[in-house]
Amino acid sequence: MRRARPCPPGLVLPLAALLALLPASPRAAAAQDEPREATSTVFARYSERILKVQVIETSSDAKGTIGTGFLVSADGLMMTNYHVISDRVQEPAKHRVEVVEADGRARPVEVLAVDVVHDLAVLRIGRPATSWFTLAPVPVRQGDRLYSLGHPNDLGLSIVEGTYNGNLKHTLYPKIHFTGSINPGMSGGPTITGDGRVVGVNVSTMGEQRSFLVPETQATALLARVQAAGFRPAADLTVEIAQQLTAYQEAYLGTLLEGAPRLAEVGPFRVLTEPAPVFRCWGGSERSDEAEAEPTYTEIWHRCGTDDEVFIADDQSSGTIEIVHRVLTTQKLNAAQFGALYSQRFRFAGFVDGSEKHVTEWRCAVRNVRAPHTPVRAVLCLRALKRMPGLYDAQFHVALLGRRNAGLISTLTLTGASWANIDRLADRYLEGLAWR
């Protein structure tokens, strides 16, 4: 294949300057205006299907949370995020949910059902809808233009253009990557195609136009449950949430660490790494005395975790898994000095934060046990989720024993797991730790 011949350098600037002076052709000008016209058309056509959702704290009679919802049926059913109305679910006596109509009037609404794992909720607004979105599968390709609608920071209904960038790969549950600016207050609003088909529900952002959607399929499933014959709203939605979390942790923890473990070599140790494709692992090292030719000790860390957690309340989440390995080595410290350093690091491994409203105090059991490959000192700490019977947060701390100048401290953290899964995973975790 012949290579394209470069343009002579002397011609580049004069041509560019001449082109800049030429008036835009009518066709070019129209092409530049098309995205703006399309966006304004999308907004005008579909904005009446989208309402502001606000959660009122009853003692102050003022809103504590705002979000967005969108109508999905003729009889006034609305989709939003669970996290938008979570205060009402967790503390119903202290909060009520309202939608704000186009004329500014607030209307009380009823929370019918939630999907806590996928962060969705269905509301009933108490009036028929004159226009609504019909949920159905939408064929989209990476790079397709989409439009996100919502109430950013209580500034009024807004529309944001962006692009579809597919489903995330490193995730325990489906999420769509949307390259566009979803801001606080837009949560629960729809992201749609130019012809008004819902691709997903706005849920979160990482800033710099990195935003995420709950896929339409999850919203469709929740709506179908509400519209099924014989459906009745749960008297206590926290009971339903507990059931959903129990089923969820069984689905992703029930088979975790089964089969041959994937191992990494970190210093003089062999450790468990990337237990499943949804995990991502990072690492690093530091020396105690960077200026010294030979440091007092060196610390290497290897961390694996998922990007997911299930929002329950502002001060409670569940569904996290994390593995942290820390390797200490020394050529300077004697056995007693290294033992003191090793014990200090093991003692201050740290705990997951939690509110006493939601969890009990930690209870820990310490044991010296024989792992399949080496003796270890193990500490298993548990605390119960107060309103989620049978679910616990757990931290399993392990220190490998038997060397005077090297040690491995490893921690497995789980939140919202059953005792059966915690017990099984702790045993499997030990099998992946050994001296090389």
Tab-separated table of C-alpha atoms in Angstrom:
chain	number	residue	atom	x	y	z
A	1	MET	CA	0.000	0.000	0.000
A	2	ARG	CA	1.351	3.448	-0.911
A	3	ARG	CA	1.793	5.849	1.961
A	4	ALA	CA	-0.117	9.106	1.775
A	5	ARG	CA	2.138	11.944	0.771
A	6	PRO	CA	2.387	14.666	3.418
A	7	CYS	CA	1.231	18.140	2.528
A	8	PRO	CA	4.166	20.507	1.869
A	9	PRO	CA	4.822	22.431	5.103
A	10	GLY	CA	4.695	25.811	3.413
A	11	LEU	CA	1.095	25.284	2.320
A	12	VAL	CA	-0.428	24.323	5.648
A	13	LEU	CA	-0.788	27.682	7.376
A	14	PRO	CA	-1.835	29.726	4.326
A	15	LEU	CA	-4.516	27.197	3.406
A	16	ALA	CA	-5.745	27.020	6.984
A	17	ALA	CA	-5.885	30.795	7.153
A	18	LEU	CA	-7.806	31.039	3.871
A	19	LEU	CA	-10.290	28.390	4.959
A	20	ALA	CA	-10.894	30.204	8.229
A	21	LEU	CA	-11.853	33.350	6.293
A	22	LEU	CA	-14.408	31.595	4.108
A	23	PRO	CA	-18.039	31.798	5.290
A	24	ALA	CA	-19.608	28.516	6.322
A	25	SER	CA	-21.856	27.026	3.668
A	26	PRO	CA	-25.564	26.798	4.512
A	27	ARG	CA	-25.253	23.010	4.600
A	28	ALA	CA	-22.287	23.148	7.014
A	29	ALA	CA	-24.049	25.664	9.239
A	30	ALA	CA	-27.120	23.460	9.341
A	31	ALA	CA	-24.985	20.459	10.247
A	32	GLN	CA	-23.494	22.409	13.146
A	33	ASP	CA	-26.975	23.317	14.398
A	34	GLU	CA	-28.425	19.819	14.098
A	35	PRO	CA	-27.240	18.434	17.473
A	36	ARG	CA	-28.601	21.488	19.289
A	37	GLU	CA	-31.927	21.308	17.442
A	38	ALA	CA	-32.160	17.574	18.091
A	39	THR	CA	-31.486	18.064	21.794
A	40	SER	CA	-34.101	20.791	22.123
A	41	THR	CA	-36.581	18.599	20.268
A	42	VAL	CA	-35.888	15.650	22.564
A	43	PHE	CA	-36.356	17.871	25.608
A	44	ALA	CA	-39.611	19.374	24.354
A	45	ARG	CA	-41.028	16.003	23.366
A	46	TYR	CA	-40.295	14.043	26.547
A	47	SER	CA	-39.858	16.482	29.445
A	48	GLU	CA	-43.457	16.155	30.667
A	49	ARG	CA	-42.794	12.478	31.455
A	50	ILE	CA	-40.122	13.413	34.001
A	51	LEU	CA	-40.786	14.761	37.510
A	52	LYS	CA	-38.693	15.918	40.425
A	53	VAL	CA	-38.748	13.577	43.424
A	54	GLN	CA	-38.160	15.011	46.883
A	55	VAL	CA	-37.992	13.371	50.292
A	56	ILE	CA	-39.343	15.567	53.089
A	57	GLU	CA	-38.038	15.290	56.652
A	58	THR	CA	-41.297	15.635	58.553
A	59	SER	CA	-40.111	17.395	61.716
A	60	SER	CA	-38.571	20.265	59.728
A	61	ASP	CA	-41.112	19.997	56.886
A	62	ALA	CA	-38.283	20.601	54.421
A	63	LYS	CA	-36.680	18.475	51.760
A	64	GLY	CA	-33.598	16.484	52.693
A	65	THR	CA	-33.087	14.706	49.369
A	66	ILE	CA	-33.976	15.427	45.759
A	67	GLY	CA	-33.828	13.238	42.710
A	68	THR	CA	-35.684	12.503	39.525
A	69	GLY	CA	-38.278	9.992	38.387
A	70	PHE	CA	-39.959	9.182	35.090
A	71	LEU	CA	-43.429	7.888	34.270
A	72	VAL	CA	-43.640	4.345	32.922
A	73	SER	CA	-47.371	3.562	32.748
A	74	ALA	CA	-50.736	5.136	32.017
A	75	ASP	CA	-51.895	4.636	35.608
A	76	GLY	CA	-49.104	6.780	37.058
A	77	LEU	CA	-46.305	4.393	37.959
A	78	MET	CA	-42.896	6.043	38.156
A	79	MET	CA	-39.340	4.670	38.124
A	80	THR	CA	-36.528	6.175	40.201
A	81	ASN	CA	-33.458	5.093	42.168
A	82	TYR	CA	-33.783	3.357	45.505
A	83	HIS	CA	-31.117	5.631	46.987
A	84	VAL	CA	-33.269	8.679	46.208
A	85	ILE	CA	-36.113	7.477	48.469
A	86	SER	CA	-34.093	5.303	50.888
A	87	ASP	CA	-34.727	7.596	53.881
A	88	ARG	CA	-38.454	6.932	53.531
A	89	VAL	CA	-37.864	3.168	53.393
A	90	GLN	CA	-35.451	3.079	56.334
A	91	GLU	CA	-37.281	5.594	58.564
A	92	PRO	CA	-40.875	5.887	57.303
A	93	ALA	CA	-42.115	7.749	60.389
A	94	LYS	CA	-39.644	10.578	59.767
A	95	HIS	CA	-39.930	11.008	56.006
A	96	ARG	CA	-42.440	11.293	53.185
A	97	VAL	CA	-41.908	11.251	49.429
A	98	GLU	CA	-43.357	13.798	47.017
A	99	VAL	CA	-43.169	14.572	43.328
A	100	VAL	CA	-43.251	18.128	42.074
A	101	GLU	CA	-45.566	18.741	39.124
A	102	ALA	CA	-44.762	21.077	36.228
A	103	ASP	CA	-46.823	23.850	37.878
A	104	GLY	CA	-44.754	23.579	41.073
A	105	ARG	CA	-47.334	21.762	43.178
A	106	ALA	CA	-46.078	18.894	45.337
A	107	ARG	CA	-47.979	15.618	45.332
A	108	PRO	CA	-47.456	12.792	47.873
A	109	VAL	CA	-46.480	9.445	46.360
A	110	GLU	CA	-46.367	5.837	47.513
A	111	VAL	CA	-43.294	3.597	47.370
A	112	LEU	CA	-44.526	0.290	45.929
A	113	ALA	CA	-41.390	-1.823	45.465
A	114	VAL	CA	-37.608	-1.629	45.461
A	115	ASP	CA	-34.695	-3.498	43.945
A	116	VAL	CA	-31.898	-2.600	46.357
A	117	VAL	CA	-29.178	-4.463	44.446
A	118	HIS	CA	-29.786	-2.552	41.219
A	119	ASP	CA	-30.768	0.670	43.041
A	120	LEU	CA	-34.302	0.979	41.669
A	121	ALA	CA	-37.721	1.826	43.075
A	122	VAL	CA	-41.246	2.061	41.684
A	123	LEU	CA	-43.531	4.842	42.946
A	124	ARG	CA	-47.232	5.523	42.406
A	125	ILE	CA	-47.994	9.225	41.920
A	126	GLY	CA	-51.758	9.033	42.447
A	127	ARG	CA	-52.950	10.326	39.074
A	128	PRO	CA	-53.104	9.000	35.519
A	129	ALA	CA	-50.279	9.889	33.164
A	130	THR	CA	-50.984	11.675	29.901
A	131	SER	CA	-47.588	10.652	28.515
A	132	TRP	CA	-45.116	8.000	29.641
A	133	PHE	CA	-42.123	5.912	28.561
A	134	THR	CA	-42.689	2.313	27.493
A	135	LEU	CA	-39.860	0.109	28.735
A	136	ALA	CA	-38.534	-2.342	26.149
A	137	PRO	CA	-35.142	-3.576	24.889
A	138	VAL	CA	-33.207	-0.973	22.898
A	139	PRO	CA	-30.512	-1.865	20.330
A	140	VAL	CA	-27.579	0.502	20.930
A	141	ARG	CA	-23.971	0.509	19.778
A	142	GLN	CA	-20.885	1.977	21.369
A	143	GLY	CA	-20.679	5.631	20.409
A	144	ASP	CA	-24.424	6.140	19.906
A	145	ARG	CA	-25.707	9.515	21.083
A	146	LEU	CA	-27.930	9.434	24.168
A	147	TYR	CA	-29.750	12.048	26.238
A	148	SER	CA	-29.889	12.074	30.032
A	149	LEU	CA	-32.624	14.059	31.777
A	150	GLY	CA	-32.984	15.072	35.401
A	151	HIS	CA	-32.960	17.800	38.033
A	152	PRO	CA	-29.271	18.590	38.744
A	153	ASN	CA	-28.796	20.235	42.144
A	154	ASP	CA	-32.448	21.371	42.186
A	155	LEU	CA	-31.790	23.775	39.297
A	156	GLY	CA	-34.737	22.633	37.206
A	157	LEU	CA	-35.168	19.930	34.614
A	158	SER	CA	-32.107	19.686	32.369
A	159	ILE	CA	-30.941	17.581	29.448
A	160	VAL	CA	-27.378	16.347	28.890
A	161	GLU	CA	-25.987	14.823	25.711
A	162	GLY	CA	-23.551	11.930	25.929
A	163	THR	CA	-22.503	8.662	24.357
A	164	TYR	CA	-23.173	5.028	25.063
A	165	ASN	CA	-20.005	3.116	25.935
A	166	GLY	CA	-21.319	-0.350	26.690
A	167	ASN	CA	-21.690	-2.444	29.815
A	168	LEU	CA	-18.961	-2.398	32.440
A	169	LYS	CA	-16.924	-5.605	32.538
A	170	HIS	CA	-15.543	-5.528	36.091
A	171	THR	CA	-18.843	-5.483	37.947
A	172	LEU	CA	-20.962	-7.878	39.975
A	173	TYR	CA	-24.207	-6.545	38.536
A	174	PRO	CA	-24.972	-4.851	35.204
A	175	LYS	CA	-24.092	-1.185	34.746
A	176	ILE	CA	-23.837	0.919	31.597
A	177	HIS	CA	-20.976	3.353	31.026
A	178	PHE	CA	-22.427	6.664	29.832
A	179	THR	CA	-19.971	9.369	28.783
A	180	GLY	CA	-21.889	12.433	29.887
A	181	SER	CA	-22.336	14.616	32.965
A	182	ILE	CA	-24.897	13.127	35.344
A	183	ASN	CA	-24.960	15.398	38.395
A	184	PRO	CA	-26.527	15.034	41.878
A	185	GLY	CA	-30.291	15.377	41.591
A	186	MET	CA	-30.403	13.625	38.210
A	187	SER	CA	-30.408	10.223	39.921
A	188	GLY	CA	-33.461	8.227	38.905
A	189	GLY	CA	-33.983	10.086	35.650
A	190	PRO	CA	-33.943	8.354	32.262
A	191	THR	CA	-31.209	8.250	29.660
A	192	ILE	CA	-32.906	7.867	26.297
A	193	THR	CA	-32.327	7.663	22.570
A	194	GLY	CA	-33.356	10.498	20.278
A	195	ASP	CA	-36.685	8.771	19.642
A	196	GLY	CA	-37.487	8.424	23.345
A	197	ARG	CA	-36.556	4.831	24.130
A	198	VAL	CA	-35.140	4.291	27.619
A	199	VAL	CA	-31.631	2.798	27.599
A	200	GLY	CA	-31.037	3.078	31.328
A	201	VAL	CA	-31.725	4.839	34.604
A	202	ASN	CA	-29.261	7.468	35.850
A	203	VAL	CA	-27.578	6.127	38.983
A	204	SER	CA	-24.066	7.473	39.694
A	205	THR	CA	-21.078	9.421	38.453
A	206	MET	CA	-17.318	9.535	38.911
A	207	GLY	CA	-17.037	13.060	37.491
A	208	GLU	CA	-15.333	14.175	34.282
A	209	GLN	CA	-18.249	12.787	32.226
A	210	ARG	CA	-17.854	9.259	33.608
A	211	SER	CA	-21.397	8.285	34.535
A	212	PHE	CA	-23.312	5.061	35.017
A	213	LEU	CA	-26.793	3.776	34.273
A	214	VAL	CA	-28.894	0.883	35.486
A	215	PRO	CA	-29.832	-1.027	32.310
A	216	GLU	CA	-33.417	-0.867	31.098
A	217	THR	CA	-33.742	-4.643	31.570
A	218	GLN	CA	-33.505	-4.284	35.356
A	219	ALA	CA	-36.122	-1.535	35.410
A	220	THR	CA	-38.408	-3.617	33.195
A	221	ALA	CA	-38.122	-6.589	35.557
A	222	LEU	CA	-39.061	-4.509	38.610
A	223	LEU	CA	-41.971	-2.868	36.798
A	224	ALA	CA	-43.254	-6.276	35.665
A	225	ARG	CA	-43.267	-7.459	39.273
A	226	VAL	CA	-45.366	-4.466	40.335
A	227	GLN	CA	-47.779	-4.896	37.422
A	228	ALA	CA	-48.230	-8.641	37.953
A	229	ALA	CA	-51.642	-9.884	39.044
A	230	GLY	CA	-51.951	-10.124	42.800
A	231	PHE	CA	-49.060	-7.785	43.604
A	232	ARG	CA	-49.250	-6.086	46.987
A	233	PRO	CA	-46.668	-3.664	48.387
A	234	ALA	CA	-44.669	-5.066	51.288
A	235	ALA	CA	-45.809	-3.820	54.691
A	236	ASP	CA	-42.142	-3.330	55.621
A	237	LEU	CA	-39.799	-2.831	52.688
A	238	THR	CA	-36.733	-3.466	54.856
A	239	VAL	CA	-37.848	-7.106	55.095
A	240	GLU	CA	-37.926	-7.266	51.304
A	241	ILE	CA	-34.476	-5.648	51.170
A	242	ALA	CA	-33.094	-8.265	53.572
A	243	GLN	CA	-34.446	-11.033	51.344
A	244	GLN	CA	-32.902	-9.427	48.252
A	245	LEU	CA	-29.490	-9.041	49.921
A	246	THR	CA	-29.557	-12.648	51.138
A	247	ALA	CA	-30.257	-13.935	47.632
A	248	TYR	CA	-27.675	-11.583	46.115
A	249	GLN	CA	-24.804	-12.627	48.380
A	250	GLU	CA	-25.607	-16.268	47.772
A	251	ALA	CA	-25.426	-15.706	44.021
A	252	TYR	CA	-21.981	-14.094	43.982
A	253	LEU	CA	-20.361	-15.676	47.064
A	254	GLY	CA	-21.805	-19.161	46.669
A	255	THR	CA	-19.261	-20.149	44.013
A	256	LEU	CA	-16.423	-17.721	44.807
A	257	LEU	CA	-13.013	-19.373	45.345
A	258	GLU	CA	-14.241	-22.712	44.043
A	259	GLY	CA	-11.901	-24.551	41.720
A	260	ALA	CA	-8.152	-24.011	41.468
A	261	PRO	CA	-7.238	-20.624	42.996
A	262	ARG	CA	-5.314	-18.045	41.003
A	263	LEU	CA	-2.065	-17.218	42.806
A	264	ALA	CA	0.518	-14.422	42.713
A	265	GLU	CA	4.079	-14.369	44.027
A	266	VAL	CA	4.608	-11.425	46.376
A	267	GLY	CA	8.044	-11.342	47.967
A	268	PRO	CA	8.746	-14.748	49.511
A	269	PHE	CA	5.036	-15.661	49.591
A	270	ARG	CA	2.362	-17.126	47.372
A	271	VAL	CA	-0.988	-15.363	47.776
A	272	LEU	CA	-4.509	-15.500	46.414
A	273	THR	CA	-5.213	-12.960	43.667
A	274	GLU	CA	-8.118	-12.036	41.357
A	275	PRO	CA	-10.605	-14.631	42.650
A	276	ALA	CA	-13.028	-13.842	39.806
A	277	PRO	CA	-13.043	-11.730	36.621
A	278	VAL	CA	-14.958	-8.940	38.399
A	279	PHE	CA	-11.983	-8.309	40.705
A	280	ARG	CA	-9.270	-5.806	39.919
A	281	CYS	CA	-5.900	-5.946	41.643
A	282	TRP	CA	-3.357	-3.236	42.426
A	283	GLY	CA	-0.008	-3.264	44.150
A	284	GLY	CA	2.944	-1.255	45.359
A	285	SER	CA	5.843	-1.173	47.798
A	286	GLU	CA	7.665	1.214	50.095
A	287	ARG	CA	10.864	1.205	52.120
A	288	SER	CA	11.043	2.369	55.722
A	289	ASP	CA	14.079	4.572	55.009
A	290	GLU	CA	14.027	5.731	51.413
A	291	ALA	CA	17.328	7.604	51.803
A	292	GLU	CA	19.200	4.563	53.115
A	293	ALA	CA	20.936	2.151	50.767
A	294	GLU	CA	19.501	-0.711	52.819
A	295	PRO	CA	16.158	0.042	54.536
A	296	THR	CA	15.251	-1.181	58.009
A	297	TYR	CA	12.351	-3.029	56.417
A	298	THR	CA	10.370	-3.135	53.178
A	299	GLU	CA	6.592	-3.404	52.879
A	300	ILE	CA	4.861	-4.722	49.749
A	301	TRP	CA	1.105	-4.600	49.322
A	302	HIS	CA	-1.216	-6.408	46.931
A	303	ARG	CA	-4.908	-5.478	46.973
A	304	CYS	CA	-7.839	-7.003	45.078
A	305	GLY	CA	-11.438	-5.860	45.219
A	306	THR	CA	-14.600	-5.199	43.290
A	307	ASP	CA	-15.911	-1.788	42.295
A	308	ASP	CA	-19.369	-2.650	43.586
A	309	GLU	CA	-21.292	-2.031	46.742
A	310	VAL	CA	-25.007	-2.100	47.422
A	311	PHE	CA	-26.370	1.135	48.877
A	312	ILE	CA	-28.706	0.528	51.830
A	313	ALA	CA	-28.648	3.888	53.621
A	314	ASP	CA	-26.445	6.977	53.710
A	315	ASP	CA	-24.320	5.341	56.400
A	316	GLN	CA	-24.633	1.686	55.384
A	317	SER	CA	-23.650	-0.360	52.353
A	318	SER	CA	-23.288	-4.060	51.641
A	319	GLY	CA	-21.907	-6.483	49.087
A	320	THR	CA	-18.239	-5.466	49.180
A	321	ILE	CA	-15.358	-7.934	48.920
A	322	GLU	CA	-11.731	-7.000	49.439
A	323	ILE	CA	-8.462	-8.896	49.790
A	324	VAL	CA	-5.342	-7.124	51.073
A	325	HIS	CA	-1.934	-8.798	51.394
A	326	ARG	CA	0.949	-6.988	53.116
A	327	VAL	CA	4.432	-8.497	53.073
A	328	LEU	CA	7.125	-7.283	55.490
A	329	THR	CA	10.782	-8.199	54.978
A	330	THR	CA	13.988	-7.087	56.707
A	331	GLN	CA	17.718	-7.677	56.586
A	332	LYS	CA	18.526	-5.327	59.496
A	333	LEU	CA	16.144	-6.159	62.338
A	334	ASN	CA	16.832	-9.054	64.666
A	335	ALA	CA	14.137	-11.626	65.411
A	336	ALA	CA	12.775	-9.780	68.466
A	337	GLN	CA	12.653	-6.411	66.693
A	338	PHE	CA	10.973	-7.849	63.624
A	339	GLY	CA	8.520	-9.757	65.812
A	340	ALA	CA	7.491	-6.500	67.523
A	341	LEU	CA	6.988	-4.765	64.159
A	342	TYR	CA	5.045	-7.728	62.789
A	343	SER	CA	2.767	-7.851	65.850
A	344	GLN	CA	2.095	-4.119	65.642
A	345	ARG	CA	1.096	-4.331	61.982
A	346	PHE	CA	-1.169	-7.292	62.699
A	347	ARG	CA	-2.886	-5.550	65.623
A	348	PHE	CA	-3.728	-2.424	63.630
A	349	ALA	CA	-5.215	-4.090	60.572
A	350	GLY	CA	-8.336	-1.885	60.953
A	351	PHE	CA	-12.079	-2.368	60.667
A	352	VAL	CA	-14.855	-1.360	58.287
A	353	ASP	CA	-16.783	1.698	59.500
A	354	GLY	CA	-20.426	1.280	60.457
A	355	SER	CA	-23.235	3.008	62.330
A	356	GLU	CA	-24.581	1.503	65.544
A	357	LYS	CA	-28.050	2.068	64.068
A	358	HIS	CA	-27.367	-0.649	61.540
A	359	VAL	CA	-24.752	-3.047	62.939
A	360	THR	CA	-23.782	-4.632	66.245
A	361	GLU	CA	-20.329	-4.293	67.793
A	362	TRP	CA	-17.501	-6.399	66.395
A	363	ARG	CA	-16.801	-9.699	68.117
A	364	CYS	CA	-13.488	-11.403	67.422
A	365	ALA	CA	-12.008	-14.847	68.040
A	366	VAL	CA	-8.222	-15.402	67.917
A	367	ARG	CA	-6.708	-18.774	67.086
A	368	ASN	CA	-3.355	-20.271	66.162
A	369	VAL	CA	-4.232	-22.777	63.459
A	370	ARG	CA	-2.496	-25.007	60.988
A	371	ALA	CA	-3.265	-23.941	57.440
A	372	PRO	CA	-2.709	-26.466	54.630
A	373	HIS	CA	0.818	-25.158	54.011
A	374	THR	CA	1.979	-23.313	57.136
A	375	PRO	CA	1.073	-22.362	60.729
A	376	VAL	CA	-0.862	-19.089	61.019
A	377	ARG	CA	-2.348	-16.795	63.612
A	378	ALA	CA	-5.920	-16.045	62.588
A	379	VAL	CA	-8.506	-13.572	63.856
A	380	LEU	CA	-12.112	-13.773	62.658
A	381	CYS	CA	-14.259	-10.739	63.491
A	382	LEU	CA	-18.013	-10.556	62.914
A	383	ARG	CA	-20.794	-8.076	63.430
A	384	ALA	CA	-24.469	-8.610	62.625
A	385	LEU	CA	-26.624	-6.399	60.433
A	386	LYS	CA	-29.400	-5.466	62.845
A	387	ARG	CA	-32.263	-5.320	60.341
A	388	MET	CA	-30.969	-8.026	58.010
A	389	PRO	CA	-31.353	-11.337	59.883
A	390	GLY	CA	-28.671	-13.885	59.061
A	391	LEU	CA	-26.294	-11.415	57.389
A	392	TYR	CA	-22.951	-10.265	58.799
A	393	ASP	CA	-19.938	-8.137	58.060
A	394	ALA	CA	-16.724	-10.130	58.462
A	395	GLN	CA	-12.992	-9.491	58.572
A	396	PHE	CA	-10.582	-12.407	58.538
A	397	HIS	CA	-7.018	-11.432	59.517
A	398	VAL	CA	-4.203	-13.917	59.021
A	399	ALA	CA	-0.488	-13.719	59.857
A	400	LEU	CA	1.821	-16.459	58.591
A	401	LEU	CA	4.288	-17.716	61.200
A	402	GLY	CA	7.684	-19.355	61.110
A	403	ARG	CA	10.237	-16.856	59.749
A	404	ARG	CA	12.448	-14.391	61.611
A	405	ASN	CA	12.873	-11.808	58.833
A	406	ALA	CA	9.721	-11.991	56.694
A	407	GLY	CA	5.996	-12.080	57.289
A	408	LEU	CA	2.664	-11.927	55.493
A	409	ILE	CA	-0.419	-10.234	56.948
A	410	SER	CA	-3.511	-10.919	54.875
A	411	THR	CA	-7.075	-9.649	55.323
A	412	LEU	CA	-10.321	-10.796	53.716
A	413	THR	CA	-13.239	-8.371	54.156
A	414	LEU	CA	-16.853	-9.221	53.359
A	415	THR	CA	-19.973	-7.156	53.996
A	416	GLY	CA	-23.509	-8.505	54.027
A	417	ALA	CA	-22.645	-12.219	53.923
A	418	SER	CA	-24.212	-15.313	55.487
A	419	TRP	CA	-22.303	-17.307	58.100
A	420	ALA	CA	-22.186	-20.324	55.780
A	421	ASN	CA	-20.413	-18.300	53.087
A	422	ILE	CA	-18.081	-16.588	55.569
A	423	ASP	CA	-17.032	-19.936	57.048
A	424	ARG	CA	-16.477	-21.543	53.646
A	425	LEU	CA	-14.556	-18.599	52.234
A	426	ALA	CA	-12.298	-18.335	55.293
A	427	ASP	CA	-11.248	-21.975	54.827
A	428	ARG	CA	-10.653	-21.517	51.102
A	429	TYR	CA	-8.778	-18.296	51.741
A	430	LEU	CA	-6.242	-20.062	53.951
A	431	GLU	CA	-5.542	-22.559	51.194
A	432	GLY	CA	-4.227	-19.770	48.976
A	433	LEU	CA	-1.564	-18.516	51.420
A	434	ALA	CA	1.874	-20.099	51.703
A	435	TRP	CA	5.620	-19.568	51.655
A	436	ARG	CA	7.144	-19.937	48.212
